[in-house]
Each structure stands twice: as C-alpha cells, then as structure tokens.
Short mmCIF file of C-alpha atoms in Angstrom, two decimals:
data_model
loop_
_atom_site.label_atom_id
_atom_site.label_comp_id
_atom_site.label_asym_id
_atom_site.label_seq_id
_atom_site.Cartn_x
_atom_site.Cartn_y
_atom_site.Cartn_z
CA UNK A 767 -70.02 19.66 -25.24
CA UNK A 768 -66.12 20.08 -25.12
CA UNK A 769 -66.72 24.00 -24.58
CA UNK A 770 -69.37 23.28 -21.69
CA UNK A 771 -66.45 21.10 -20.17
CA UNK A 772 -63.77 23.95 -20.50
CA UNK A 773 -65.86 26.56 -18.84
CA UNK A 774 -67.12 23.93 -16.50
CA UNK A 775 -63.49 23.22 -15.47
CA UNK A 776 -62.72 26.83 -15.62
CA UNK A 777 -65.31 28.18 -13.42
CA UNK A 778 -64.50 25.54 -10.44
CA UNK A 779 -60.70 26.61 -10.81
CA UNK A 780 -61.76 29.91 -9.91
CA UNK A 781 -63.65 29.00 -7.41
CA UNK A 782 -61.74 27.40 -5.84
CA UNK A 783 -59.15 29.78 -6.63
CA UNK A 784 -61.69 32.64 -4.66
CA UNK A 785 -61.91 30.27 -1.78
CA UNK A 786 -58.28 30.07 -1.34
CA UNK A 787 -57.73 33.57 -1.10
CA UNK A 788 -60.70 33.85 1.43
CA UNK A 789 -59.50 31.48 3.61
CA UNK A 790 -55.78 33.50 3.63
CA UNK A 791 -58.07 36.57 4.24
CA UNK A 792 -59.29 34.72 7.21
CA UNK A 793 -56.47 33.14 8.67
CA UNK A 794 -54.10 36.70 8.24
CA UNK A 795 -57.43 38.56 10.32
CA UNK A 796 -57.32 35.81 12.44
CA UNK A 797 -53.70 36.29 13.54
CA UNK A 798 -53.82 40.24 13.64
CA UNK A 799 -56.86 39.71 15.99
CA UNK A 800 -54.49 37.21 18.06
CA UNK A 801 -51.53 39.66 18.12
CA UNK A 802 -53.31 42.12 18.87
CA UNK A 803 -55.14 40.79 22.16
CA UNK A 804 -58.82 40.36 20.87
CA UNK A 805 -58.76 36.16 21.74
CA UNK A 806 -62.38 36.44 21.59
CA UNK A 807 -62.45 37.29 17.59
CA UNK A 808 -59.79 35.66 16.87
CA UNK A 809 -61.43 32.11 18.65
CA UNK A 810 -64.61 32.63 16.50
CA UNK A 811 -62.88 32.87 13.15
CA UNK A 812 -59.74 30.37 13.93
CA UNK A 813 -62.93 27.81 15.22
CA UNK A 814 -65.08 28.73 11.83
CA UNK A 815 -61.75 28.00 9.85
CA UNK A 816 -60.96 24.43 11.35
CA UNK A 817 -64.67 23.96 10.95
CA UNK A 818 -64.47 24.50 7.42
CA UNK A 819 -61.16 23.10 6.54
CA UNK A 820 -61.64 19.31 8.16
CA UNK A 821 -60.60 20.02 11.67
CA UNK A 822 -56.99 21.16 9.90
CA UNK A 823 -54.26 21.20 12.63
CA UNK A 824 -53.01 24.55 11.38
CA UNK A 825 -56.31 25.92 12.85
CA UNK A 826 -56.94 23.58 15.76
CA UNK A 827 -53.45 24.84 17.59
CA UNK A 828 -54.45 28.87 17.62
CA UNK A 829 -57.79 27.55 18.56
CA UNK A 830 -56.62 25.67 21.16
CA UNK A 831 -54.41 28.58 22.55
CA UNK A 832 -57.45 31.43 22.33
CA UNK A 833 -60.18 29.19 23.87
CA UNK A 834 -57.53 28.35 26.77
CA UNK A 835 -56.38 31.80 27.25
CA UNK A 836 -60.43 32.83 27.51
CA UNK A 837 -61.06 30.17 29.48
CA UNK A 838 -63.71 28.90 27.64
CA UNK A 839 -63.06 25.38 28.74
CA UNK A 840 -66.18 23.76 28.26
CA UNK A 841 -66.21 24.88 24.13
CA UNK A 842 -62.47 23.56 23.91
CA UNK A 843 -62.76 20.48 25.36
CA UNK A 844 -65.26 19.90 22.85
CA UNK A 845 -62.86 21.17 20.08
CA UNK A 846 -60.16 18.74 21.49
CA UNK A 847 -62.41 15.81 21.69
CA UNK A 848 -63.64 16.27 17.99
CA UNK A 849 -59.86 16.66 17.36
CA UNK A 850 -58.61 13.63 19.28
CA UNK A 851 -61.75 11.21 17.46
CA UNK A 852 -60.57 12.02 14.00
CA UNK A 853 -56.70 11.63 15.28
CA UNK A 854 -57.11 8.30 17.48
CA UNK A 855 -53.51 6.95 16.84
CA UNK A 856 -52.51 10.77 17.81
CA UNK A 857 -51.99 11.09 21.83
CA UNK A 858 -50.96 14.43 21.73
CA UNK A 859 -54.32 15.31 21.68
CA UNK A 860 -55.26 13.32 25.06
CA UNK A 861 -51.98 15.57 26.62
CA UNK A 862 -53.60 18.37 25.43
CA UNK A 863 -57.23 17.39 26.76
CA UNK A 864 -55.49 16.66 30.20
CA UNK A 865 -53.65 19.99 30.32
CA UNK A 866 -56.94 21.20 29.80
CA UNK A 867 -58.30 19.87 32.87
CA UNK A 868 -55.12 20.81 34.63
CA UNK A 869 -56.29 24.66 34.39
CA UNK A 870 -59.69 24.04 36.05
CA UNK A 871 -58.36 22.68 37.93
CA UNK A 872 -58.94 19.11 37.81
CA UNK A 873 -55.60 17.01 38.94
CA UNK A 874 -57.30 13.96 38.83
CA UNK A 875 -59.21 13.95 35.35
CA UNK A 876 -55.67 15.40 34.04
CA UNK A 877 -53.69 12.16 35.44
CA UNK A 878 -56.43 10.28 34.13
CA UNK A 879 -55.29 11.66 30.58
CA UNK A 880 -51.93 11.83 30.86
CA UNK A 881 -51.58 8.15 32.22
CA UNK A 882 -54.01 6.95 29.23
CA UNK A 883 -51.40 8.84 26.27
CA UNK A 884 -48.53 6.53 27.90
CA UNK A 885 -51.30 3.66 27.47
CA UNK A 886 -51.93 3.97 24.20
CA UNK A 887 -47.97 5.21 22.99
CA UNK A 888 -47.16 3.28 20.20
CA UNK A 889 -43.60 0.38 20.21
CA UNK A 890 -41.78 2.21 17.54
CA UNK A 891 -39.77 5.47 17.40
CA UNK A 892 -42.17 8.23 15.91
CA UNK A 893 -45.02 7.54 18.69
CA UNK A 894 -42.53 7.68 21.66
CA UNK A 895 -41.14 11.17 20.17
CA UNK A 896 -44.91 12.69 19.52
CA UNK A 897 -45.67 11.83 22.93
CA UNK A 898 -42.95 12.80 24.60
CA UNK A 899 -42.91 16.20 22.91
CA UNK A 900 -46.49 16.58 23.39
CA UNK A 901 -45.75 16.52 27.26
CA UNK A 902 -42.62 18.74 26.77
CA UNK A 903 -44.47 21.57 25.09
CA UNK A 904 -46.12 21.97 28.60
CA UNK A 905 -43.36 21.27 30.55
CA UNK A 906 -44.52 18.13 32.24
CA UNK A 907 -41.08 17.03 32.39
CA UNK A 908 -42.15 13.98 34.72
CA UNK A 909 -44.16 12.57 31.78
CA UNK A 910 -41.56 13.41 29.14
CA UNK A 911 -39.13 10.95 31.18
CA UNK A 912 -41.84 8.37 31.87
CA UNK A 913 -42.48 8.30 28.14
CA UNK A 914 -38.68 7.92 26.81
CA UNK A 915 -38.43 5.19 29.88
CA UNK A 916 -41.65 3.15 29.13
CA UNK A 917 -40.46 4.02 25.03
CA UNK A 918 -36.89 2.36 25.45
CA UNK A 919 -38.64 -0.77 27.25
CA UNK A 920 -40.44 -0.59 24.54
CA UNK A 921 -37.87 -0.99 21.35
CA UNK A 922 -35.92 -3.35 23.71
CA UNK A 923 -33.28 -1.11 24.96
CA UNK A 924 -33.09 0.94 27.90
CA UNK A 925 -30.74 3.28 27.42
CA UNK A 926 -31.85 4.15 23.65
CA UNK A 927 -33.40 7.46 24.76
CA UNK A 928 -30.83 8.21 27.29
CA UNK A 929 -29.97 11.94 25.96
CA UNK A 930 -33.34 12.82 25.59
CA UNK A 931 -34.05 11.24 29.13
CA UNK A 932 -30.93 13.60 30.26
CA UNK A 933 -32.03 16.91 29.20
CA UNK A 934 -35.96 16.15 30.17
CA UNK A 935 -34.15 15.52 33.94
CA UNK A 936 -31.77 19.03 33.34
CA UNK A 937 -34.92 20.78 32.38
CA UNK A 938 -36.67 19.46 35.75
CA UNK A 939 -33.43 20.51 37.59
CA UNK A 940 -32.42 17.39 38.56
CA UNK A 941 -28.44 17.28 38.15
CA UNK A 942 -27.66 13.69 39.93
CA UNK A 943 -29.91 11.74 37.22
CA UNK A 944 -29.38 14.13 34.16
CA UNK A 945 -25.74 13.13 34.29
CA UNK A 946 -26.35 10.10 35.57
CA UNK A 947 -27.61 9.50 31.88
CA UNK A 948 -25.81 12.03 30.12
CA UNK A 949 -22.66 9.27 31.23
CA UNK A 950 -25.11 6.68 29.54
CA UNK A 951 -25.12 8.03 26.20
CA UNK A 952 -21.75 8.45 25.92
CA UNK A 953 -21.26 4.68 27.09
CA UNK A 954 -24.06 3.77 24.39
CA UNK A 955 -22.00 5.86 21.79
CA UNK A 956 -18.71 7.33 22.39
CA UNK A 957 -19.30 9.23 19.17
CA UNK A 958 -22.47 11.73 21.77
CA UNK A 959 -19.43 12.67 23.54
CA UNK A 960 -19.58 16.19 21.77
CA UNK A 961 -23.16 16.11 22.22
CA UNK A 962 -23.30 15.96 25.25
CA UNK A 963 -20.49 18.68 26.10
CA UNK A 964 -22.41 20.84 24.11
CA UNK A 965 -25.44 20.41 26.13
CA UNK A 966 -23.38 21.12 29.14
CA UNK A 967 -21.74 24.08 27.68
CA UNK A 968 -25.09 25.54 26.87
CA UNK A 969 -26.56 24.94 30.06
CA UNK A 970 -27.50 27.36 33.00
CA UNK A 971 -26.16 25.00 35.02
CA UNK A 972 -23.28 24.14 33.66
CA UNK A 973 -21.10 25.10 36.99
CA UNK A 974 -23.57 22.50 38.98
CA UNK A 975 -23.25 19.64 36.09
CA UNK A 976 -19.30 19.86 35.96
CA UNK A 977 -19.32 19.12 39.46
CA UNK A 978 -21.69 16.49 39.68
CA UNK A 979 -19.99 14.72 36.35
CA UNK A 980 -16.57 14.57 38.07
CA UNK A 981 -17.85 13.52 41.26
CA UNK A 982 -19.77 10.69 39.05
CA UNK A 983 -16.77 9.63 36.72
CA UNK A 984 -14.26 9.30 39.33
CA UNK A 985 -16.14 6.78 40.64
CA UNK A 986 -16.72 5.44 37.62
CA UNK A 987 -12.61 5.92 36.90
CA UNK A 988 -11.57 4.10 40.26
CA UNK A 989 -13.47 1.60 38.91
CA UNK A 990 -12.75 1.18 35.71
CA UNK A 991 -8.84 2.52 35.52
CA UNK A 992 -8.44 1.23 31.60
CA UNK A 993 -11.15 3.08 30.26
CA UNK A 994 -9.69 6.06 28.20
CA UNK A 995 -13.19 7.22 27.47
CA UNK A 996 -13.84 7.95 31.35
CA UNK A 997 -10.16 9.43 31.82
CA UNK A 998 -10.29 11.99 28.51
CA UNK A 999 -13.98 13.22 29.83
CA UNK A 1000 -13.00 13.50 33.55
CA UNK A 1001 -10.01 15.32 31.94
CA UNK A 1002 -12.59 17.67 30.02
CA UNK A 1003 -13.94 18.41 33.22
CA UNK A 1004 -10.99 19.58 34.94
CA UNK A 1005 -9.90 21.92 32.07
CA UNK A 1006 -13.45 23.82 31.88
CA UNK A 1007 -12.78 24.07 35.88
CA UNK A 1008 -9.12 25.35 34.87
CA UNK A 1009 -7.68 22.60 37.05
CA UNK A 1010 -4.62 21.86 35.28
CA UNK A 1011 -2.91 20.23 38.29
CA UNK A 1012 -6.19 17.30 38.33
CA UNK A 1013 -5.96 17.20 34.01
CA UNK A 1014 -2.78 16.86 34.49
CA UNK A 1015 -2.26 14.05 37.09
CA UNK A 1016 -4.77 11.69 34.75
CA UNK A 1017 -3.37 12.23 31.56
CA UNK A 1018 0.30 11.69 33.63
CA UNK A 1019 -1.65 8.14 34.78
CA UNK A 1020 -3.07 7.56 31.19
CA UNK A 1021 0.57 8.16 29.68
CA UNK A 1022 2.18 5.71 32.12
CA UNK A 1023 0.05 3.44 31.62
CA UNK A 1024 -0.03 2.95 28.01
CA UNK A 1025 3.57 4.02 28.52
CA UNK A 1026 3.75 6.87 25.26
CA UNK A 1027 5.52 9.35 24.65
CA UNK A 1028 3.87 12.45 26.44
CA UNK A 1029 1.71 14.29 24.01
CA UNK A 1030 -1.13 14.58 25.85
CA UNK A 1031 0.62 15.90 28.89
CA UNK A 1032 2.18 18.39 26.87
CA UNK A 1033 -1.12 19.76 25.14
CA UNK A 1034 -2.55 20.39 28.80
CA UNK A 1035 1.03 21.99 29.48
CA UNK A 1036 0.08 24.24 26.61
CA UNK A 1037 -3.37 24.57 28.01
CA UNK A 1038 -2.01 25.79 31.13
CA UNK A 1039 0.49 27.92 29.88
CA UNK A 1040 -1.99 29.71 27.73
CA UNK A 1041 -4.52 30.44 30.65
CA UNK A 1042 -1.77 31.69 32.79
CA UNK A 1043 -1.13 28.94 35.40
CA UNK A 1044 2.55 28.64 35.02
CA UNK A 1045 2.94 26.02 37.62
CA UNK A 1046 1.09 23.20 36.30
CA UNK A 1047 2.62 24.30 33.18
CA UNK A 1048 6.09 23.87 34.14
CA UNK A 1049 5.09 20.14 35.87
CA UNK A 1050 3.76 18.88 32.16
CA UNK A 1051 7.03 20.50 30.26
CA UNK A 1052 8.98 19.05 32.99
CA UNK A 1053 7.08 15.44 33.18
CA UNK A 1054 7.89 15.42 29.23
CA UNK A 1055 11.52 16.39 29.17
CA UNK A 1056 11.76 13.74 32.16
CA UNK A 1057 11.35 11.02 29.67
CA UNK A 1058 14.73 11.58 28.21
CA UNK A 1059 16.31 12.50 24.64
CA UNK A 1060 15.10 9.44 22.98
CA UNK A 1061 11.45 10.93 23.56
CA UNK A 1062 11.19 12.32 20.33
CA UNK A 1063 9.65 15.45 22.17
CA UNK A 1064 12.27 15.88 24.36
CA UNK A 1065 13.42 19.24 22.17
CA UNK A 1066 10.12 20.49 21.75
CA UNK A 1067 8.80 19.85 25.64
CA UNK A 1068 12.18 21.59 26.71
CA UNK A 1069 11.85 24.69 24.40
CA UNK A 1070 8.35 25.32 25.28
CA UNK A 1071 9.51 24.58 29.23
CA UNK A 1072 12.23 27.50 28.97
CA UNK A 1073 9.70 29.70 26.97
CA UNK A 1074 7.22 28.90 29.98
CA UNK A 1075 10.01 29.88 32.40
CA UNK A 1076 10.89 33.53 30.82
CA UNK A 1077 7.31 34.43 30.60
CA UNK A 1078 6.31 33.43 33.99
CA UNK A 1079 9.81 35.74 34.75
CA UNK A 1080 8.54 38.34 32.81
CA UNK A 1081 5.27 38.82 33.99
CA UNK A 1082 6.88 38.52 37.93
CA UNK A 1083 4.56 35.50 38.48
CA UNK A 1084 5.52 33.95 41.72
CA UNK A 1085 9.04 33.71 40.39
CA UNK A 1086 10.96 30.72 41.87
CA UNK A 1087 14.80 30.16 42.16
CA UNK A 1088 14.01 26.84 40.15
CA UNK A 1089 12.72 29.14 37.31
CA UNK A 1090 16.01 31.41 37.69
CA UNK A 1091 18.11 28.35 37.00
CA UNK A 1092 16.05 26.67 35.03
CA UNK A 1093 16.82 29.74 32.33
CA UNK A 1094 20.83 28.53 32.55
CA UNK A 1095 20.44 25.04 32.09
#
C-alpha cells in the first residue's frame, strides 16, 4: 500500500511537473508571437492560457493588449467582463472595460464605466491608488485627479494626495494647479520639499513651473512674511533662474529679520561668485562685512569679497573704480 502511495505521489509530481514546463512553453511562444507582430496567434494562445490557469492576471493583460490591438472588441469585452466578475472589489477592470468602449468609439458607455470605478473606489489607501493608476496607465489624467480628490475626501483629508494630485495636473499640462498643489504638499510636510524640487527638476517644463511657483509664492510671501519655508523655496527659485540679485534681496530680508549673522547671504554670495555674476556677488560679501568686526564672519565675508574683486579684475568683467579701490582697502 505504502509503495502504491509513493508512486502515486510520484507520478502527480511529474505531472504536474510536465504541465509546468508546458505552460512556460506556451507563455515564451506566446510572447515571441507578440514581439514579433502575429497578435492574432499570440491572442489564441495568451486567451487558451488564462483559460486554463483561472483567468490568471499574468495572461489576462497580453490578452487584453492583442485583442485591443486586433480590434476584436466584441471577444474582449467578454474576456474583461469574465475578468471583472471574478475581481468585483477590483475597478481596474471597469477602467479597462470603459477604455474599451472608448476605441469604438463609444464616449458615453466609456463615462458610464469610468464614473461607476469612482463609485465603487474603496475609503482606504490601496483602492484609491489601484484606481487611480488604473486611469493613469491610459492617460486619463482627468480621472486620475478626480480619484485622488474624491480619495482624500475620503480618508478625511484633502490635501493627503496632494503630490500625486500635482503630477496627474503636470502630466495634463496644467502648470497653475500642479503647483498650486505641489505648494500644498510642502505645507502638509515640509520634509516633500526635496520631492517636489526633484519633480520640477525632472520636468519638461521645468522653465514654465519655476515661473509659475514664484509668481505663486510671492503672493503667498507678501502674505505670510514670517514663513521661512516660503522665503528658502522662493529663494530656490531664483537661484535655478540664476537671479542672484532676487535670492539675494530675501535672504537680506530673512537675515534682518531674525537679525543673524549673515550666512545665508554669504552662501548665495558664493553662489554667485561661482556662476560668474560678480555683481550680486560683491552686494552679499559687502552686505556681510557691513555688519561689522564683531560679526564673527566679518574676516571670512571680507577675504572672499577681495578674492571676488581680483577675479572679476582678472577676467576684465565690467571692472568698476569701486573694485580698483576696493583691492587697497
């Protein structure tokens, strides 16, 4: 009896071991016949493979992407269907069921789907994501922002989604309100700052977000004079613009007020210096040395103010009788 079990047992394993290998046979044809620009082979064996492995998402995507490419959309919206019934907490699949109808095209059946995934998006953080990526993946960038909206008045707070929100409006190429919240999540968390300078950095329109974020936080810094947060990014701003004289003037306004001892004015000095623009240069040195001996960076402001002075003479940069006597004094 124990024997009949062990070759029993042994015979399934390899079984199942054959089927395994099979279904890798498959799924590598499969993709070759993908790559390779035959949709209509590679539909009937991706669709024969989800059949037979329980409507497995691994299957259901290249499915998805043959059938639509062959336009064969009655036989996928049947696939999607069957897909979304055995997923119903899943709304990615009613996205995908209204892109569907979108390349008919069917507008109205397509809202009809898109409006009924917000419905049914879960209160909690892992259903607003799906969805909102779901929509993403086709570029529906409307519906990405309606979903992180609706999903923060959702979990009780507005502005939880904000950076998300921020790139789904950059992405749709709408400046005013991407930095409109990209301010937002730096106000929810001064820690985003980097984040979010990083997401202007990489940008295509980084030239067109600088402006627009200057324009917004000088409002926002006429407003709110005290808040350092506002001042250091508007300052940010000015220095990717190489405008020394504007990074200059606030962190001159910051030092006053808080009345220290000039180290920020002196790093955008260096700034300055470094990028060439010997004037505003010259101002920080001079705004620092200004403060008197007591400053204890009175020595260091003035040495890197006469260093400023012979390099700007050396390189015959708008040379100034100022600068000629400044190198006596």
């Amino acid at each position: 009896m124990m024997k009949r079990l062990v070759l029993f047992s042994s015979l399934l394993f390899l079984l199942q071991g054959l089927a395994l290998a099979q279904a890798g046979r498959d799924e590598t044809l499969a993709n070759s016949y993908m790559q390779n620009g035959e949709l209509d082979k590679a539909a009937e064996l991706f669709h024969y493979l989800w059949d037979k492995n329980n409507n497995d998402l691994k299957y259901y995507l290249p499915l998805y992407k043959c059938l639509l490419s062959l336009k064969k959309y009655d036989d996928l919206e049947k696939v999607v269907k069957k897909q979304a019934r055995k997923n119903e907490n899943d709304p990615r699949y009613i996205v995908d069921l209204g892109y569907l109808y979108a390349q008919i095209p069917d507008q109205a059946k397509a809202k009809d789907q898109y409006e009924k995934a917000l419905k049914e998006m879960k209160p909690y953080e892992p259903s607003i994501r799906g969805l909102a990526n779901a929509f993403e993946a086709y570029r529906l960038y409307d519906y990405v922002i309606e979903a992180y909206q609706r999903g923060g008045r959702m979990v009780h707070n507005e502005s939880y989604f904000s950076m998300e929100i921020a790139n789904a409006y950059l992405a749709n190429g709408d400046i005013q309100n991407a930095v409109k919240n990209f301010i937002t999540t730096i106000e929810l968390k001064p820690g985003n700052e980097q984040l979010v300078k990083n997401a202007i950095q990489g940008s295509a329109s980084e030239s067109k977000l600088l402006d627009e974020m200057e324009t917004q936080l000088y409002t926002k810094v006429q407003r709110n004079p005290n808040n350092e947060d506002y001042i250091e990014l508007l300052t940010w701003i000015y220095i990717q613009n190489k405008d020394f004289d504007g990074a200059l003037a606030q962190m001159k306004a910051l030092d006053r007020r808080k009345n220290e001892n000039g180290a920020r004015v002196l790093n955008i000095a260096q700034m300055a210096q470094t990028e060439g623009d010997y004037t505003a240069a010259i101002a920080g040195y001079e705004y620092v040395v200004n403060k008197g001996k007591d400053n204890f960076l009175y020595f260091q402001a003035r040495t890197e103010l006469l260093n400023c002075r012979k390099e700007k003479i050396s390189k015959n940069v708008d040379v100034t009788q100022d600068d000629l006597l400044g190198l006596k004094n």
